[in-house]
Coordinates of C-alpha atoms and ligand atoms in Angstrom, one line a residue:
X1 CA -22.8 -71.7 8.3
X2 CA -25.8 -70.8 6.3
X3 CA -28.9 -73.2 7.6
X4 CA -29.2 -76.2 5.2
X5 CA -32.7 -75.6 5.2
X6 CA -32.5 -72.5 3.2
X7 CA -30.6 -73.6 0.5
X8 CA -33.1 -74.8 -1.7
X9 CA -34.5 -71.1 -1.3
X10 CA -31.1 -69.3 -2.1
X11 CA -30.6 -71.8 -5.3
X12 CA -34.2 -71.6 -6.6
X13 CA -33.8 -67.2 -6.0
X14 CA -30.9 -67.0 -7.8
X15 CA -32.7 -67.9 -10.9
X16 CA -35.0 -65.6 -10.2
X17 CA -32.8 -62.9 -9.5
X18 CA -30.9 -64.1 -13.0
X19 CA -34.2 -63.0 -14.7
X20 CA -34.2 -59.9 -13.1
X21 CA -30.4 -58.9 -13.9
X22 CA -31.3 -60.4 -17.3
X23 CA -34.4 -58.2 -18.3
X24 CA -32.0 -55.1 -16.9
X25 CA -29.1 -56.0 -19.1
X26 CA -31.3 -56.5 -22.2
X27 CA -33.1 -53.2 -21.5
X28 CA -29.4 -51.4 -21.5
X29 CA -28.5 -53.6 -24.8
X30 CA -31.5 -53.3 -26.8
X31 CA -33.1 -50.4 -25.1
X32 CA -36.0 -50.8 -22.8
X33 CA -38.7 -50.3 -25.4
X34 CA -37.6 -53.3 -27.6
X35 CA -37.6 -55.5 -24.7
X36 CA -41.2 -56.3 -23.3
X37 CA -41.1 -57.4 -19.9
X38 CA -44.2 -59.4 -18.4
X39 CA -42.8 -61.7 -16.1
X40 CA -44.1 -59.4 -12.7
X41 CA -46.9 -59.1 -11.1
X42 CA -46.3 -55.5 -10.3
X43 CA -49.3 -53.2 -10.6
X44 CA -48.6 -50.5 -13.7
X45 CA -51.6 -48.6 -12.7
X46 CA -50.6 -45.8 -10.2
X47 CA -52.5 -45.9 -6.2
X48 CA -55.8 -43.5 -6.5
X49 CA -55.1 -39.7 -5.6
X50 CA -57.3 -40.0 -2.5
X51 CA -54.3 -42.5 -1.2
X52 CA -51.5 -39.7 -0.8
X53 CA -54.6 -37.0 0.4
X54 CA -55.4 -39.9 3.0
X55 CA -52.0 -39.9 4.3
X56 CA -51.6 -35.6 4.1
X57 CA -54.7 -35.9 6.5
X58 CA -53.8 -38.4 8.8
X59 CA -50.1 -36.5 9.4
X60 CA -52.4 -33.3 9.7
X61 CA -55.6 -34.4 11.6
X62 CA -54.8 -37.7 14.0
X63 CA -51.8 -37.7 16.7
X64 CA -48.8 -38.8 15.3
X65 CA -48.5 -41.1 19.0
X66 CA -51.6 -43.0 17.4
X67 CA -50.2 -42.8 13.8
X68 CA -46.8 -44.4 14.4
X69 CA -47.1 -46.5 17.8
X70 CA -47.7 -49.9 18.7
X71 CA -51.4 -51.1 17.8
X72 CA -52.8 -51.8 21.6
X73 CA -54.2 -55.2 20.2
X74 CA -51.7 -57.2 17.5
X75 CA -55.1 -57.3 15.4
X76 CA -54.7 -53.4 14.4
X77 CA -57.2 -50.5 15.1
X78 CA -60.5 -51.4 15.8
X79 CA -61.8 -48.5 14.6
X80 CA -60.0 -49.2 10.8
X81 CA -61.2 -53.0 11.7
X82 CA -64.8 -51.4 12.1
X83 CA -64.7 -49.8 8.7
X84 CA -63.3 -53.0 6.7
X85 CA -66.1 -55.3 8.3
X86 CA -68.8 -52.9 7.4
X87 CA -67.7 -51.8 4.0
X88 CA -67.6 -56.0 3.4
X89 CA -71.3 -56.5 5.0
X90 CA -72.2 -53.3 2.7
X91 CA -70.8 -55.4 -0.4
X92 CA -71.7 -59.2 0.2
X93 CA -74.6 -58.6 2.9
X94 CA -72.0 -60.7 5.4
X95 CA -72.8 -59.9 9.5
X96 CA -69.0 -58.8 10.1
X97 CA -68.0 -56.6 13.1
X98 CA -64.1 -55.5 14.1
X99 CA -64.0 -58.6 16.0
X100 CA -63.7 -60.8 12.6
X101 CA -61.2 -59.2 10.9
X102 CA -57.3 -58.9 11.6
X103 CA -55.2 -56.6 9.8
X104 CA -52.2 -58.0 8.2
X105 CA -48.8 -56.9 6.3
X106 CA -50.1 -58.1 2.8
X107 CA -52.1 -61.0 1.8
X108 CA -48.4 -63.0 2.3
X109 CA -48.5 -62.5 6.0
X110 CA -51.9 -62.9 6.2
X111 CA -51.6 -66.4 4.5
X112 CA -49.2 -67.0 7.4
X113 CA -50.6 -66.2 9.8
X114 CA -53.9 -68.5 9.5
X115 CA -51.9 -71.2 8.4
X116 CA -50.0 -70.7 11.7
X117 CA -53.9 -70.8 13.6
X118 CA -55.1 -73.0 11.9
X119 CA -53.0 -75.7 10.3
X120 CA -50.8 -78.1 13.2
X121 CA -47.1 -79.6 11.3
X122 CA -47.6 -82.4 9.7
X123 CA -51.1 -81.5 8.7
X124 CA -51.6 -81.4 4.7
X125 CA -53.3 -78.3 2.9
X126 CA -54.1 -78.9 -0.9
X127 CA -54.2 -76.1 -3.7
X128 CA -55.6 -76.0 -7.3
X129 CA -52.9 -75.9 -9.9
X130 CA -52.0 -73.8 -11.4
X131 CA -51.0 -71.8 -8.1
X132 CA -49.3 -68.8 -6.7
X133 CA -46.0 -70.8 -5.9
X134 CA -45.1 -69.0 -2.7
X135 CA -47.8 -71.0 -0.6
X136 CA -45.7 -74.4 -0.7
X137 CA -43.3 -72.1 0.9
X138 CA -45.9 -70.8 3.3
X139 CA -47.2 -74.1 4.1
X140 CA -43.4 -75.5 5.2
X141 CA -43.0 -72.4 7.1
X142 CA -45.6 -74.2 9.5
X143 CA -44.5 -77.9 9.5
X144 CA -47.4 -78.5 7.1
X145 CA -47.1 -79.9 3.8
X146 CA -48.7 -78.4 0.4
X147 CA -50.3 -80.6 -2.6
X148 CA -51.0 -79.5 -5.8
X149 CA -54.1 -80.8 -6.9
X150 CA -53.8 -80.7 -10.7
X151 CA -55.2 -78.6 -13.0
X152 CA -58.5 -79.0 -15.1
X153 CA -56.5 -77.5 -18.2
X154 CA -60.3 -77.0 -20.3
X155 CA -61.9 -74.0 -17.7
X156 CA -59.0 -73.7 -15.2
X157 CA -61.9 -74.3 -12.3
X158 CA -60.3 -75.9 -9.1
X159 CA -60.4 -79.8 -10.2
X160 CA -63.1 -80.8 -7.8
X161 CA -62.8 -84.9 -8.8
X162 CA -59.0 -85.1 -8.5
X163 CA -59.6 -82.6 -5.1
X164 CA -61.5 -85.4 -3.6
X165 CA -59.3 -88.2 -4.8
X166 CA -56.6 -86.5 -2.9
X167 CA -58.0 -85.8 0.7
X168 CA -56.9 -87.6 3.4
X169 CA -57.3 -87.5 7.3
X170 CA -54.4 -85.4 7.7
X171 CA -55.8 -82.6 5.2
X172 CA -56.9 -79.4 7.4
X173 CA -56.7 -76.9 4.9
X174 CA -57.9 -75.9 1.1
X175 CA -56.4 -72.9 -0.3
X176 CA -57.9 -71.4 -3.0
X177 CA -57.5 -68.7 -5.5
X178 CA -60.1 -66.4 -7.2
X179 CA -59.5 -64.4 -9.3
X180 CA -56.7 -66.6 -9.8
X181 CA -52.7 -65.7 -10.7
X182 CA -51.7 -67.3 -13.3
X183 CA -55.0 -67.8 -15.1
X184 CA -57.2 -64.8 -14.7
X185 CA -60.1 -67.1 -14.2
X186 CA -62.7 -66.0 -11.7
X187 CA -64.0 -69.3 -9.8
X188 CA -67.6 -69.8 -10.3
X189 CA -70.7 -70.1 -7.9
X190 CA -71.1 -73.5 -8.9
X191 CA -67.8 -74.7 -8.6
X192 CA -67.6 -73.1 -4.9
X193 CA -71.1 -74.9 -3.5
X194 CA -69.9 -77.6 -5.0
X195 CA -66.2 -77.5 -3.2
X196 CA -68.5 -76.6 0.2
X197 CA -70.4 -79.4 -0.3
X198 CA -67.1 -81.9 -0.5
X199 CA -65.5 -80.6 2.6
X200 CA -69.0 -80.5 4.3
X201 CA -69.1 -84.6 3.8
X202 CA -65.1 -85.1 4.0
X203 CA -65.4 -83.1 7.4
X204 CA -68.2 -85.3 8.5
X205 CA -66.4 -88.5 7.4
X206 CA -63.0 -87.6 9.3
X207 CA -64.7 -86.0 12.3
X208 CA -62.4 -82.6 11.7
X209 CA -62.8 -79.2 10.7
X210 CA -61.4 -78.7 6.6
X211 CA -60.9 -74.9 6.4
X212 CA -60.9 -72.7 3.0
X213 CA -57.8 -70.2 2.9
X214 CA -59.2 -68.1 0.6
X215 CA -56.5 -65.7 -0.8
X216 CA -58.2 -62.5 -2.5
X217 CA -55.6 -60.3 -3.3
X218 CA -57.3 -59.7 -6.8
X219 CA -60.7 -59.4 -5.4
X220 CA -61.9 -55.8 -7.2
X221 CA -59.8 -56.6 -10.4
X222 CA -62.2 -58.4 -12.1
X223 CA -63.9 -57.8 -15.3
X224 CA -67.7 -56.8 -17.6
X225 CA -69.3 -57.2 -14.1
X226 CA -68.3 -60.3 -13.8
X227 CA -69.4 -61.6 -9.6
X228 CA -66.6 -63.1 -7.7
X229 CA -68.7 -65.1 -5.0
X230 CA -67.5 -64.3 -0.9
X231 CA -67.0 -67.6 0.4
X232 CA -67.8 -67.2 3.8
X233 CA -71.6 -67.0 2.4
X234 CA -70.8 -70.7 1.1
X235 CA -68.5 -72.3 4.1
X236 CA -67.9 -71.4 7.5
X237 CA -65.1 -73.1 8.4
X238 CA -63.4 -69.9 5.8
X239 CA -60.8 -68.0 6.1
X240 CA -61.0 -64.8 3.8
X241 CA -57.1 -63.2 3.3
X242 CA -57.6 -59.9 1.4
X243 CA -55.0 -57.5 0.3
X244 CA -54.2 -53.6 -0.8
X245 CA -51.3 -54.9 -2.9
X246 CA -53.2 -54.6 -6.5
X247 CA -56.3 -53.2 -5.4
X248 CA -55.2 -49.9 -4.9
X249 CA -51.6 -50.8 -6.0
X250 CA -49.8 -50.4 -2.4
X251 CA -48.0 -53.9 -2.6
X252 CA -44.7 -51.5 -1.2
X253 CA -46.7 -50.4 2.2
X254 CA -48.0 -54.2 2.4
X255 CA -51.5 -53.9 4.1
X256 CA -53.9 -57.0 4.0
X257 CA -56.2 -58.1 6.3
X258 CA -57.4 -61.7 7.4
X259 CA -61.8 -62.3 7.4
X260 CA -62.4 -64.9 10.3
X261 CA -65.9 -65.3 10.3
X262 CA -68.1 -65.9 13.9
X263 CA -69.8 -68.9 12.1
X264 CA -66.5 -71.0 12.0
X265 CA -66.0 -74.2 14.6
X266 CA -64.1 -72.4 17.5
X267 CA -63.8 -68.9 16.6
X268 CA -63.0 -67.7 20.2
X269 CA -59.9 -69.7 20.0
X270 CA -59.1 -69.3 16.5
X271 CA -59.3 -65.8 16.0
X272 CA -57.0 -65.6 19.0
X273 CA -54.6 -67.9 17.7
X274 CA -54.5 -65.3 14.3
X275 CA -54.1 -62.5 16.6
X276 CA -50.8 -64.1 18.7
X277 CA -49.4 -65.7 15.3
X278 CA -49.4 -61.9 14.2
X279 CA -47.2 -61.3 17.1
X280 CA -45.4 -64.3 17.3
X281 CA -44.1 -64.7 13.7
X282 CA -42.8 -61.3 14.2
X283 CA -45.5 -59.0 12.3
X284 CA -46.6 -57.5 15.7
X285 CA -49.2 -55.3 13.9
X286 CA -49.7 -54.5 10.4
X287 CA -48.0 -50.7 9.8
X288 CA -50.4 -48.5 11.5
X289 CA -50.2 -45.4 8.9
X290 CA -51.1 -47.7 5.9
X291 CA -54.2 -49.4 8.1
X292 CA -55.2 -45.6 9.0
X293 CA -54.9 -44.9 5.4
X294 CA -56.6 -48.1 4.3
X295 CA -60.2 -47.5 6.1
X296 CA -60.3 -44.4 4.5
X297 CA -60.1 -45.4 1.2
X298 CA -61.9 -48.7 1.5
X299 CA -64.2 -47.2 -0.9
X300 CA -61.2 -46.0 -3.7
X301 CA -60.3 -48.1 -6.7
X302 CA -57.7 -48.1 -9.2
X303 CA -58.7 -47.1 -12.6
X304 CA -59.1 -51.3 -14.0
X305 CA -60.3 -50.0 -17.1
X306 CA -56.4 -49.3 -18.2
X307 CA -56.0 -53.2 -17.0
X308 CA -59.1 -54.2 -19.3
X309 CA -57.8 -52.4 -22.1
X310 CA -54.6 -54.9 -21.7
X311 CA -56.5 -57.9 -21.7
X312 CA -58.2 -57.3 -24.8
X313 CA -55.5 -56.2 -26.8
X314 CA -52.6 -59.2 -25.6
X315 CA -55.5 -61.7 -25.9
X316 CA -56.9 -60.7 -29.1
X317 CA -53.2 -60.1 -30.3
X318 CA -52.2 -63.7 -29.6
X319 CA -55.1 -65.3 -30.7
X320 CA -54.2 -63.6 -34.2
X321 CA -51.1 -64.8 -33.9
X322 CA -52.0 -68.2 -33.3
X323 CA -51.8 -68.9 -29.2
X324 CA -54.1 -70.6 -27.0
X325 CA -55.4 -69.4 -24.4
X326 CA -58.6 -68.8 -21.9
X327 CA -59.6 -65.1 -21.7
X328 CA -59.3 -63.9 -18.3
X329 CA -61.7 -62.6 -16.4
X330 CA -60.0 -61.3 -13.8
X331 CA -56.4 -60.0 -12.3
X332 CA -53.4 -59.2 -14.8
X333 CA -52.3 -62.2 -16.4
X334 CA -52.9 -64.4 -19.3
X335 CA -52.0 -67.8 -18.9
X336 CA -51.1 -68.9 -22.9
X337 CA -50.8 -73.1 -24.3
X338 CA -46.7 -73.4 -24.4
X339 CA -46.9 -74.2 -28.5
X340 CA -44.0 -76.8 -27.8
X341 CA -44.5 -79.1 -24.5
X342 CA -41.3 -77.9 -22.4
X343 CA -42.5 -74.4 -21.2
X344 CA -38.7 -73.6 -19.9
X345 CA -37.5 -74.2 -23.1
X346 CA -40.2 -71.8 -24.8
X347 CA -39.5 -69.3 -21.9
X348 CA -36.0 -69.3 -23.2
X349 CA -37.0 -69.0 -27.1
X350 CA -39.4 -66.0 -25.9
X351 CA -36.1 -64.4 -24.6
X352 CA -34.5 -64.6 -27.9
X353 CA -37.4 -61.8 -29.0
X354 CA -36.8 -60.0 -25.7
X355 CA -39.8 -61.1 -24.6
X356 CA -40.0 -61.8 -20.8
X357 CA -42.5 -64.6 -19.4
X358 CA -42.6 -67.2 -16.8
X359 CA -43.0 -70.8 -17.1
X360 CA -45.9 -72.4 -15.9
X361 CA -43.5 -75.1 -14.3
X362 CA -43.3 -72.2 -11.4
X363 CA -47.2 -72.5 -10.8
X364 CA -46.9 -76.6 -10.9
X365 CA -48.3 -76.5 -14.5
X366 CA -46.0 -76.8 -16.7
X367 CA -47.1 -76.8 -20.8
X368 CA -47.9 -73.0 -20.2
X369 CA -46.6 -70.1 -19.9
X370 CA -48.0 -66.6 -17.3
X371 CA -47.4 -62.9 -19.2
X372 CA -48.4 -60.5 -16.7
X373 CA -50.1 -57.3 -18.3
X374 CA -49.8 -55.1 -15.7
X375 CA -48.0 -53.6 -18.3
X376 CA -47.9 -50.1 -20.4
X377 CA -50.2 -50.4 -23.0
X378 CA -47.2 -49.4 -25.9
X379 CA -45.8 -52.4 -24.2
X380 CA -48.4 -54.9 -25.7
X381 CA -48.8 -53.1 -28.9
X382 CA -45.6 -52.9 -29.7
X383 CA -44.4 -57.0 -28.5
X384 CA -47.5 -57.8 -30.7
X385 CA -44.6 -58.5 -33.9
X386 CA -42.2 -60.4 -31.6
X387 CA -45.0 -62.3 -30.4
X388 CA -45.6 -63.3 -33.9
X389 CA -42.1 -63.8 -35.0
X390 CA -41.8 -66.2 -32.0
X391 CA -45.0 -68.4 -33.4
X392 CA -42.6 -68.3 -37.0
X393 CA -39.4 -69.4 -35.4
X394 CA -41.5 -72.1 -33.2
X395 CA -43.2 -73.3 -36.1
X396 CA -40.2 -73.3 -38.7
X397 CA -38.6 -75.7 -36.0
X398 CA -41.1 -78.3 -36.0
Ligands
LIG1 N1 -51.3 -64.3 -3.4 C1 -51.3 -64.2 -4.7 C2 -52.1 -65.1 -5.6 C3 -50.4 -63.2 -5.3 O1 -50.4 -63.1 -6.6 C4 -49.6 -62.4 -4.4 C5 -48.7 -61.4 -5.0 O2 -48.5 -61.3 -6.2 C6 -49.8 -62.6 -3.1 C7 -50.6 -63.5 -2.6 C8 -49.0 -61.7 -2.1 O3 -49.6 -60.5 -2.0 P1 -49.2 -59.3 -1.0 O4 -48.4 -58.3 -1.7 O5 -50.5 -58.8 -0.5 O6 -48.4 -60.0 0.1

């Protein structure tokens, strides 16, 4: 028999996959340009050229022993380890060397795997709503349990009052989000020394370390210059998980890595604890071509100006049409006001114009909605009337 314990997972991924065989039967009904898809996060902007040369060199130049075998420490190649920690100490002015950084499969394995260091069962770890809604699953993975800290719904900024309302002497962990899926809003520097400063004095009054998982797979999509502050400059006790996924659109070849930095309380021990948990929840290494390919294209991007162009033409488009939403300044989604209070239910009206979004119910905020526009740009354009017909029929009904 199927274990009981995964049978909230199968039920709550068969409406998932509903969505899925959903969108697919409308595009084979209406055609796949009358229906506009933006319910995932799935980069539309192809990897960089120098990704596929990287790889045509690496079969060509490096021993195909080295290229495909085990890694001889679970962290990956210190070499490619090297790279990342200088290319971040070039960026942020950080002191980083091999020994900080682990390389992971993704930014989901990587959130694993410091959970798995860092956070003992029973142990709470809090996150700012609206959130990625795979780390409650993360945290139960571990025995730990996640709280949603709820949402300041007039900037989207982490909720710092209700955040410190919430802590208690079990909480070990704070994971944040920046720039953040589902908002697009890139946390500011104020809003992160002030957070520092709250677990600095929560640390001190429960006599424990309180770390920061900082998740970062949309680190280099950010927009008009905007600064996305490195947290390990603010708090030691930080954990920085980066990703490949969106940054240069690999999230197939999953290739992450984990920042422990040398500043935080017991590094020895905790950076070897991320280094077994590797091993031990069965990732063994991250996949040695993609890391080889990774550190040499740490200095590639993907072209984010076909991403910008997006924002600016779905936010300006729903503005028009009377939404509400905060522009993004960062990642590939728009997080829109739900016009009528039940999000589901507006979800499912949005269908009925073969439009395809997510409720913000999924990111424990419900009263919006998430349209990912890592989209064509026809797509936008042309959902721009259905987006307005939806307001009509909304508004008619009221
Ligand atoms: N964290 C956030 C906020 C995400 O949006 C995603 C993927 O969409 C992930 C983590 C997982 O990323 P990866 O593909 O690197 O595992």
């Amino acid at each position: 028999m199927t274990a009981k314990s995964m049978m909230p997972y199968v039920e709550g991924n068969s409406a998932i996959r509903a969505m899925f065989e959903e969108g697919a039967r409308m595009a084979a009904q209406y055609g796949a340009e009358n229906v506009y898809d933006f319910s995932l996060g799935n980069p539309s902007v192809p990897a960089p050229e120098e990704v596929n040369q990287a790889i045509r060199d690496i079969l060509e130049e490096e021993p195909t022993l080295l290229v495909h075998g085990y890694n001889k420490s679970n962290s990956g190649y210190e070499d490619v380890r090297q790279k990342v920690a200088e290319h971040l100490n070039e960026l942020h002015g950080t002191h980083f060397a091999s020994e900080n950084i682990i390389m992971t499969v993704g930014a989901a394995s990587g959130l694993n795997v410091a959970i798995k260091a860092l956070v003992d069962p029973g142990e709470e770890i809090l996150a700012f709503a609206p959130y990625f809604v795979e780390y409650g699953n993360y945290a139960k993975n571990h025995g730990a349990s996640l709280r949603a800290v709820p949402a300041d719904t007039v900037t989207f900024q982490p909720n710092l009052d209700a955040m410190k309302e919430m802590m208690t002497p079990q909480t070990r962990a704070v994971i944040i989000n920046s720039p953040n899926n589902p908002t697009g809003v890139v946390y500011s520097e104020e809003t992160i020394r002030k957070l520092a400063h709250i677990l600095e004095e929560k640390q001190e009054e429960y006599g424990k370390e309180i770390y920061i998982i900082s998740d970062e797979p949309y680190r280099e999509l950010a927009y008009d210059g905007v600064e996305v502050p490195y947290i390990t400059k603010y708090y030691d006790n930080t954990v920085v998980g980066y990703s490949w996924s969106k940054s240069l659109s690999l999230p197939g070849e999953r290739i992450g890595y984990l920042v422990f930095p040398s500043e935080m309380a017991d590094f020895e021990n905790a950076i070897q604890a991320a280094n077994i948990a590797n091993r031990v929840l069965g990732y063994v290494n991250a996949p040695t071509l993609i890391q080889r390919v990774a550190g040499r294209c740490l200095k590639s991007k993907v072209d984010i100006e076909a991403y910008d162009r997006n924002r600016r033409a779905l936010y300006e488009g729903l503005v028009d049409a009377g939404y509400e939403c905060i522009f993004p300044e960062g990642a590939f989604y728009l997080f829109v006001k739900s016009p009528i209070d039940d999000d589901v239910a507006f979800c499912a009206k949005a269908k009925e114009h073969h439009i395809l979004i997510v409720p913000g119910k999924s990111f424990a905020c419900p009263g919006y909605v998430r349209i990912a526009y890592c989209v064509a740009y026809d797509t936008i354009v042309n959902s721009m009337p259905a987006f307005a017909a939806l307001m009509k029929d909304i508004k008619e009904s009221e």
